[in-house]
PDB file of C-alpha atoms in Angstrom:
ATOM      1  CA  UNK A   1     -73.521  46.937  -7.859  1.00 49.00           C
ATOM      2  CA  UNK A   2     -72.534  44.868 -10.629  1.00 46.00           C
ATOM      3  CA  UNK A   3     -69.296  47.184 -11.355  1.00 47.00           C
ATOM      4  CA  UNK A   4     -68.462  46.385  -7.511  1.00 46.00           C
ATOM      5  CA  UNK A   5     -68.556  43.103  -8.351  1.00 45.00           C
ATOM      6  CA  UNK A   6     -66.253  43.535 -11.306  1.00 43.00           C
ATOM      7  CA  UNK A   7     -63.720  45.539  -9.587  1.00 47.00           C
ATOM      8  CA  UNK A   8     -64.015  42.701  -6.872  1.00 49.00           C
ATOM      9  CA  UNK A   9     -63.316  40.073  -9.168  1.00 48.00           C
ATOM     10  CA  UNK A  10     -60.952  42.060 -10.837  1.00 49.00           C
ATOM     11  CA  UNK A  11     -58.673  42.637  -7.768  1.00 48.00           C
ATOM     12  CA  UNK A  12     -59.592  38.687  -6.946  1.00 50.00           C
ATOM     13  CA  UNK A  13     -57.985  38.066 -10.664  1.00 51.00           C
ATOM     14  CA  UNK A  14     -54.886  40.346  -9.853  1.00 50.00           C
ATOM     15  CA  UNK A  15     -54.240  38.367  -6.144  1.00 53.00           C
ATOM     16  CA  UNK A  16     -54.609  35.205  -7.697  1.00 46.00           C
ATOM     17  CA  UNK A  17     -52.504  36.310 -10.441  1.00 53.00           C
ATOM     18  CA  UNK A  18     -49.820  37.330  -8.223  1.00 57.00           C
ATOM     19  CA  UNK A  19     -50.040  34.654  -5.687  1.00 53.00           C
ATOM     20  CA  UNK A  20     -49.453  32.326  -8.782  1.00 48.00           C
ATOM     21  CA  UNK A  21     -46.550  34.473 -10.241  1.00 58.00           C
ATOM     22  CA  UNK A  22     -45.411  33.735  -6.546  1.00 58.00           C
ATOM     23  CA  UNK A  23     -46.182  29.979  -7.044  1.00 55.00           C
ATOM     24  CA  UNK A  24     -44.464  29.936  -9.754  1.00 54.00           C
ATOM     25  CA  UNK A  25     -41.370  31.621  -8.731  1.00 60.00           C
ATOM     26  CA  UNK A  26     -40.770  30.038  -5.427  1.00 57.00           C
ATOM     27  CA  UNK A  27     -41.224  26.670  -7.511  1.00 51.00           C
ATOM     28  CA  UNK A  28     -38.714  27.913  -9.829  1.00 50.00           C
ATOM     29  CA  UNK A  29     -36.267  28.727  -7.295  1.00 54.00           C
ATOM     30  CA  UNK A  30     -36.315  25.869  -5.931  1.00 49.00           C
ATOM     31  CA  UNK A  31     -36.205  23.995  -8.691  1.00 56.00           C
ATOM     32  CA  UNK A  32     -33.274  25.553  -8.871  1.00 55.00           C
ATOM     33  CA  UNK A  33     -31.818  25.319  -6.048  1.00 52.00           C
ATOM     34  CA  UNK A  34     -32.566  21.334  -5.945  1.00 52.00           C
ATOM     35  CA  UNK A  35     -30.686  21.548  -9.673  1.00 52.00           C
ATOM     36  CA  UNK A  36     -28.218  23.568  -8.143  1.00 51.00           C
ATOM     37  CA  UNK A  37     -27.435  20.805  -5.289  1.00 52.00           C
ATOM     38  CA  UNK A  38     -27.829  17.712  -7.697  1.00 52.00           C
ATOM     39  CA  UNK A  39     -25.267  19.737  -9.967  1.00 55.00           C
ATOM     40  CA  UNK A  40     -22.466  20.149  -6.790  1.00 48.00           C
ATOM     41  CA  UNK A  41     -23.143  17.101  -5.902  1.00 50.00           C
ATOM     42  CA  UNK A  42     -22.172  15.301  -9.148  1.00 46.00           C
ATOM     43  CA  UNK A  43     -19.164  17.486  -8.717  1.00 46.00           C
ATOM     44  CA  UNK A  44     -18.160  16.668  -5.577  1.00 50.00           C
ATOM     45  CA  UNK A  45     -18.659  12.558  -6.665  1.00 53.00           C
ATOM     46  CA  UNK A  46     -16.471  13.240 -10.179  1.00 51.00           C
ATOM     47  CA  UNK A  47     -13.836  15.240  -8.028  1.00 50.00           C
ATOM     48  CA  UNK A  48     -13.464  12.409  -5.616  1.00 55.00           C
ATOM     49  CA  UNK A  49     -13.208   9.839  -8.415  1.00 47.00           C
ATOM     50  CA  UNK A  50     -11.080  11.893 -10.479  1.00 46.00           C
ATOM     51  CA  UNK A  51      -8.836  12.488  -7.185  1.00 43.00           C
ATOM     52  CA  UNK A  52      -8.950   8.896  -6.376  1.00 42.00           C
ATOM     53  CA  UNK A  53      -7.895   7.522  -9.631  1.00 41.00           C
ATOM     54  CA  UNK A  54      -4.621  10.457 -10.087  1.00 39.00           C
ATOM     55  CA  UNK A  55      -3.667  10.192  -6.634  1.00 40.00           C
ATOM     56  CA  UNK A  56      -0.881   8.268  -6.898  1.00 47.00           C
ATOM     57  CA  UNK A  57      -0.215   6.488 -10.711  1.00 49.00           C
ATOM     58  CA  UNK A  58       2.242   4.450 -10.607  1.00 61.00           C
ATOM     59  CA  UNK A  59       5.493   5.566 -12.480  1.00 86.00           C
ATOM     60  CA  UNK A  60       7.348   2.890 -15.383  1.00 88.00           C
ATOM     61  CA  UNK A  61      10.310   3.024 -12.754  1.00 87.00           C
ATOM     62  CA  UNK A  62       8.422   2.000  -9.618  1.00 87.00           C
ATOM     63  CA  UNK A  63       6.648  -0.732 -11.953  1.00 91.00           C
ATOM     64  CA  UNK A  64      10.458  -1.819 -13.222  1.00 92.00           C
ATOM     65  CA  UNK A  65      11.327  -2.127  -9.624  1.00 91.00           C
ATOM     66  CA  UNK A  66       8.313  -3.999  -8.032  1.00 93.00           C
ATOM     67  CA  UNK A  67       8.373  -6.650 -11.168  1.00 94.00           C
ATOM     68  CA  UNK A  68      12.617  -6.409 -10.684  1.00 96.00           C
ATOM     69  CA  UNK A  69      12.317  -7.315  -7.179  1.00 95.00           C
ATOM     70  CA  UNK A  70       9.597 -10.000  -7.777  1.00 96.00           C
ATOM     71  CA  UNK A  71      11.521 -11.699 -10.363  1.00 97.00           C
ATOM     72  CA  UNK A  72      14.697 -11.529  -7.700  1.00 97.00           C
ATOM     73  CA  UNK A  73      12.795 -12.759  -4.505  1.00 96.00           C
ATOM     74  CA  UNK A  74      11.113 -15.685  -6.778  1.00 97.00           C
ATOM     75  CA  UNK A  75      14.457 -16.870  -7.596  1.00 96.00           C
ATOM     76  CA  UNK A  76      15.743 -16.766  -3.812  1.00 96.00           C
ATOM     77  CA  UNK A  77      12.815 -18.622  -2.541  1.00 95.00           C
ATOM     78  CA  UNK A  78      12.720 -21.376  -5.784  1.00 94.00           C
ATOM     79  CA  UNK A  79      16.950 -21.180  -4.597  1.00 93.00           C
ATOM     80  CA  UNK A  80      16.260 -21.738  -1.233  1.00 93.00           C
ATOM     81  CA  UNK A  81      13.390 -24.428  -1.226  1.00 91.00           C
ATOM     82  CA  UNK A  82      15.692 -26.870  -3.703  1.00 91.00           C
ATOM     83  CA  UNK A  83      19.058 -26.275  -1.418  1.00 88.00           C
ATOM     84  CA  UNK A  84      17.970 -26.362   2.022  1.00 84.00           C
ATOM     85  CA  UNK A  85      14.959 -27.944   3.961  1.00 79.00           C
ATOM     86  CA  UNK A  86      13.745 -27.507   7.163  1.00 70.00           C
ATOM     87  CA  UNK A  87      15.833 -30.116   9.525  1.00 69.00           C
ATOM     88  CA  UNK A  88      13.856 -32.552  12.033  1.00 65.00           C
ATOM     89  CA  UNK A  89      13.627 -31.084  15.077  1.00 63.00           C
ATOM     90  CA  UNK A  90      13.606 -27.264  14.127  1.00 63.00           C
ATOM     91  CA  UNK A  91      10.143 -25.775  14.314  1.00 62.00           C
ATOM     92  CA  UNK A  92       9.349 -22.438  12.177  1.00 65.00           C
ATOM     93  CA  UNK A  93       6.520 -20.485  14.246  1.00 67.00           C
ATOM     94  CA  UNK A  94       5.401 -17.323  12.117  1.00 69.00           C
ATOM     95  CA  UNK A  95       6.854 -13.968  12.881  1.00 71.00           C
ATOM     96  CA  UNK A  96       5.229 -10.265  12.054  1.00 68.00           C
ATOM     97  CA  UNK A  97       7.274  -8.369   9.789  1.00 73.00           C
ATOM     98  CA  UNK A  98       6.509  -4.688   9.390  1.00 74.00           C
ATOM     99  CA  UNK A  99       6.195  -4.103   5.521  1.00 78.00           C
ATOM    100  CA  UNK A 100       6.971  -0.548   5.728  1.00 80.00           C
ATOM    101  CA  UNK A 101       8.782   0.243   2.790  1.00 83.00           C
ATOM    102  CA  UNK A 102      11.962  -0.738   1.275  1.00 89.00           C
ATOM    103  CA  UNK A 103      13.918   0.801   4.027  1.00 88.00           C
ATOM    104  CA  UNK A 104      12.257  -2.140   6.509  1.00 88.00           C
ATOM    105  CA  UNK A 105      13.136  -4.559   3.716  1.00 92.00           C
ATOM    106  CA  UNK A 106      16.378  -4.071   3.547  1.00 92.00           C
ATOM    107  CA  UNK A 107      17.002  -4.085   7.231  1.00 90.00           C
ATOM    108  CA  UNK A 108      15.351  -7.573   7.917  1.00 90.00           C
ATOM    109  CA  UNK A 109      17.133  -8.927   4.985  1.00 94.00           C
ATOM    110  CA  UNK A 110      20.670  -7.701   5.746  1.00 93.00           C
ATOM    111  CA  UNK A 111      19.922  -8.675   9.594  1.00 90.00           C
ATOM    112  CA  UNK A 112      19.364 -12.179   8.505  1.00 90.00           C
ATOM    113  CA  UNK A 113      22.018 -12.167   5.740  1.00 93.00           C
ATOM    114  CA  UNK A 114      24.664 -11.459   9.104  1.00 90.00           C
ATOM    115  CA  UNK A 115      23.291 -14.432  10.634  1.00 88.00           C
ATOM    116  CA  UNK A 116      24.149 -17.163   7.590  1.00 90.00           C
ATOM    117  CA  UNK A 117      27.359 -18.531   8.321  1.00 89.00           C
ATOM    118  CA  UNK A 118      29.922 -18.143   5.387  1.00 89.00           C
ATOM    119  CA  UNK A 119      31.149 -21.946   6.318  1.00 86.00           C
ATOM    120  CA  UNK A 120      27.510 -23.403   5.857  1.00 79.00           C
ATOM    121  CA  UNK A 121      27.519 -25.625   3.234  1.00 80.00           C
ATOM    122  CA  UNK A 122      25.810 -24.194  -0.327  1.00 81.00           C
ATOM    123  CA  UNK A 123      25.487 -21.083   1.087  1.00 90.00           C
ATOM    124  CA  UNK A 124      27.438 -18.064  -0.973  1.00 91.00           C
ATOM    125  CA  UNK A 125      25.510 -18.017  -3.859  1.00 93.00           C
ATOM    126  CA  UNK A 126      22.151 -17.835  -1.350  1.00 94.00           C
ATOM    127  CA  UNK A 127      24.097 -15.009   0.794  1.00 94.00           C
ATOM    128  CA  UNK A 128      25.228 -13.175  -2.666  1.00 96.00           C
ATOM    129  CA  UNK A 129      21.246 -13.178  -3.459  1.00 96.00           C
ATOM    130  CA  UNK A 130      20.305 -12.100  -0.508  1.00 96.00           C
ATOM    131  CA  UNK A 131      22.981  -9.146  -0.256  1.00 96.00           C
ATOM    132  CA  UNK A 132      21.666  -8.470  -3.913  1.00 97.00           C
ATOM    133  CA  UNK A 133      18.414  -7.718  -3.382  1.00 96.00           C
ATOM    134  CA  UNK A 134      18.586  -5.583  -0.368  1.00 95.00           C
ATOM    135  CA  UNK A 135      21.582  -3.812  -2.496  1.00 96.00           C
ATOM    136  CA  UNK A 136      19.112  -3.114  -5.154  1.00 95.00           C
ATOM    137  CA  UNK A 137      16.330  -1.675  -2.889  1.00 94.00           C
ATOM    138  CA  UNK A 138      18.369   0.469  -0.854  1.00 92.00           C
ATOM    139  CA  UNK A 139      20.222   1.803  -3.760  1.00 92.00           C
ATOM    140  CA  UNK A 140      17.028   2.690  -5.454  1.00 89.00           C
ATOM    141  CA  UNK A 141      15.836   3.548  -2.242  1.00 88.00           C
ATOM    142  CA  UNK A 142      18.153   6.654  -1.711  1.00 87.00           C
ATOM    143  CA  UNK A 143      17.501   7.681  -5.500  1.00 85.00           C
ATOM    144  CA  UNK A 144      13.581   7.883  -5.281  1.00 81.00           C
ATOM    145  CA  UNK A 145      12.680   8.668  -1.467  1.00 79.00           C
ATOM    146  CA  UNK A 146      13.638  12.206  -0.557  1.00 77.00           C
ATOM    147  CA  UNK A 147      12.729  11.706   2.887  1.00 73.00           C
ATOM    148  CA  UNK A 148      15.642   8.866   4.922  1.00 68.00           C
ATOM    149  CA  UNK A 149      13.348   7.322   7.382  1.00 65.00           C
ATOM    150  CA  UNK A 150      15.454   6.570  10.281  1.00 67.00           C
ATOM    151  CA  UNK A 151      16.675   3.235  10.610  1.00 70.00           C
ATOM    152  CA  UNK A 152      13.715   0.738  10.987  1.00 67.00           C
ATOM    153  CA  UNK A 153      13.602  -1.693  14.559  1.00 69.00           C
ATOM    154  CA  UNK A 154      14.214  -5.734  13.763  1.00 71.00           C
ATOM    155  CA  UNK A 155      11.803  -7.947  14.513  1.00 74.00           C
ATOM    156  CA  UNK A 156      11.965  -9.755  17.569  1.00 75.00           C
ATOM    157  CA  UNK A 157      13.101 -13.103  16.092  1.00 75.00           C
ATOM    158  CA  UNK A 158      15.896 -11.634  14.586  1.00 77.00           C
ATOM    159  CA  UNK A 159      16.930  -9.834  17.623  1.00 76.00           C
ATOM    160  CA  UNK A 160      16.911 -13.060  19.162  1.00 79.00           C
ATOM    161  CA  UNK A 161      18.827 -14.900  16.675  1.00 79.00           C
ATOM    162  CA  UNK A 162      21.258 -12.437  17.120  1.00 76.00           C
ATOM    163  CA  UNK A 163      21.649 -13.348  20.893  1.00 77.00           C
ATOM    164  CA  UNK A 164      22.631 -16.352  19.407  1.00 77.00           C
ATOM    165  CA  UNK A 165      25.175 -16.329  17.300  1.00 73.00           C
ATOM    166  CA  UNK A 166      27.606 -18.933  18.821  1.00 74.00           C
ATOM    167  CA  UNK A 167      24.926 -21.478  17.754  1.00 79.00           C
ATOM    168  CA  UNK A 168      26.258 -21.621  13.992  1.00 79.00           C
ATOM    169  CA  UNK A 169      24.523 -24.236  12.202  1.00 81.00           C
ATOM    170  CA  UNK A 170      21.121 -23.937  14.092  1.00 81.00           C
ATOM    171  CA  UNK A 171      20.884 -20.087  13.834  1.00 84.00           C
ATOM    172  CA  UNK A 172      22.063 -20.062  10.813  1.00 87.00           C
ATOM    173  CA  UNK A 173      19.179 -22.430   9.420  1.00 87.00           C
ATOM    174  CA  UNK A 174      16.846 -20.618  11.406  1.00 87.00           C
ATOM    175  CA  UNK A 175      18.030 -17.412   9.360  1.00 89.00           C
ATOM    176  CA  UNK A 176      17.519 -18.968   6.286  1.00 92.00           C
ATOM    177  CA  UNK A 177      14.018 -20.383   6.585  1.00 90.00           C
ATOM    178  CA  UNK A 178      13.278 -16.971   7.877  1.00 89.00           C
ATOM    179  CA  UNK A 179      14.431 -15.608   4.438  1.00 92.00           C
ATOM    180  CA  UNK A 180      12.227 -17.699   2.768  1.00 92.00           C
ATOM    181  CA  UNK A 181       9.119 -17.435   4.482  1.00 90.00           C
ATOM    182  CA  UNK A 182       9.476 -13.435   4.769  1.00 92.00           C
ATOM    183  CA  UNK A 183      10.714 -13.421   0.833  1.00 94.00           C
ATOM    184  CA  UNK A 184       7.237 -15.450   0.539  1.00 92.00           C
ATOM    185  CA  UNK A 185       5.287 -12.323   2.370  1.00 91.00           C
ATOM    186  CA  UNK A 186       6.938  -9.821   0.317  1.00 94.00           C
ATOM    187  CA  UNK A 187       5.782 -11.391  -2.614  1.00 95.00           C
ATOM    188  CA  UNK A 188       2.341 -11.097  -1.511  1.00 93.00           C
ATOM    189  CA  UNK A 189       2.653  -7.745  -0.310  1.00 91.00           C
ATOM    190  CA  UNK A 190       5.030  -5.963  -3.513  1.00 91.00           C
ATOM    191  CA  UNK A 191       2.528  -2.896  -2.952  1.00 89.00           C
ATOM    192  CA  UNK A 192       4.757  -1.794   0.063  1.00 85.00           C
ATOM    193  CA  UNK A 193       7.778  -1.396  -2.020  1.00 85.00           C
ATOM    194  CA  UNK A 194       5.465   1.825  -3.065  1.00 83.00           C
ATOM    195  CA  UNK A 195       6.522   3.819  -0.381  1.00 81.00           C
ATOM    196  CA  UNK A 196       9.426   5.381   1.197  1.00 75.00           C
TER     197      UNK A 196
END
C-alpha cells in the first residue's frame, strides 16, 4: 500500500513538475512576447522621431534665401512706411493672400507692381524694390523647384484694382498699401518660401 502511495505521489510530483515547467514557459513566452512588443514599439516611436526630425532639413541655400528675402521685404516696408501714408479718406480692409510658395509671391507682387503709376511721385525706387524682390524669387524659383506650378489666381482685390486702372492716383495708393501690408504677412509667414 505504501509503494501505491509512492508511485502516487511520485506521478503527483511529475504533473506538478510539468504543469510548472508549463508555468514557467507560458510565463516566459510571454514575457517575451510583452518584451517583444515594448521593443517594436520603441522602434516604431524612434522611427517616427528620427523621420520627423530628417524629413525635410533645411538646406544653407533655402536659409540664404528666406533671411535674403527678409532682409529685402524689411527694407520695402521701412521704404514704404517713411514715403507714403495712408491718405484721409482711403480705408485699407484686410485681404487673404494665399502663401503658397514663391510662385504666389511673385504673382501678387508683380500684379501690384503693374498697378503703381510710374508718374506717382517717389515712386521708382519703391517700384525698382518691388520688381527686385519678385525678380529674385522667381529666378531662384525656376533654379530650385523642378515642378512649374501653373500660374497662381490673384486675389480678389487685386483683380479689382485692376478694373480700375483709369483711377491713377487712388489705385495706385491702394496698390501700395497693399504692398506693405502683404510684405508685412510674408514676413510673418517666411516658412512658405519653403516650398515650390
Amino acid at each position: 500500500m505504501d509503494s501505491c502511495y509512492l508511485k502516487e505521489g511520485k506521478a503527483n510530483n511529475v504533473n506538478l513538475s510539468s504543469s510548472l515547467k508549463d508555468t514557467s514557459q507560458n510565463y516566459l513566452h510571454l514575457q517575451n512576447t510583452t518584451n517583444m512588443h515594448y521593443t517594436l514599439a520603441l522602434l516604431f516611436s524612434l522611427l517616427q522621431l528620427l523621420t520627423v526630425c530628417t524629413a525635410a532639413p533645411l538646406s544653407v541655400e533655402v536659409v540664404k534665401m528666406k533671411s535674403k528675402v527678409k532682409w529685402m521685404a524689411e527694407q520695402l516696408v521701412v521704404r514704404l512706411n517713411k514715403d507714403f501714408q495712408v491718405p484721409d479718406g482711403l480705408t485699407i480692409d484686410q485681404t487673404a493672400y494665399d502663401l503658397n510658395g514663391p510662385a504666389s509671391i511673385v504673382t501678387i507682387l508683380e500684379g501690384y507692381n503693374s498697378l503703381i503709376s510710374d508718374s506717382f511721385d517717389g515712386v521708382s525706387q519703391v517700384k525698382f524694390e518691388i520688381s527686385s524682390l519678385a525678380g529674385y524669387l522667381d529666378h531662384w524659383r525656376q533654379g530650385h523647384c523642378s515642378v512649374q506650378p501653373s500660374k497662381p489666381s490673384l486675389p480678389e482685390r487685386l483683380q479689382e484694382l485692376q478694373s480700375r486702372k483709369e483711377f491713377i492716383h487712388t489705385v495706385s495708393m491702394e496698390a501700395l498699401m497693399r504692398v506693405k501690408e502683404f510684405l508685412s504677412l510674408l514676413l510673418k509667414n517666411l516658412d512658405h518660401l519653403e516650398t515650390c
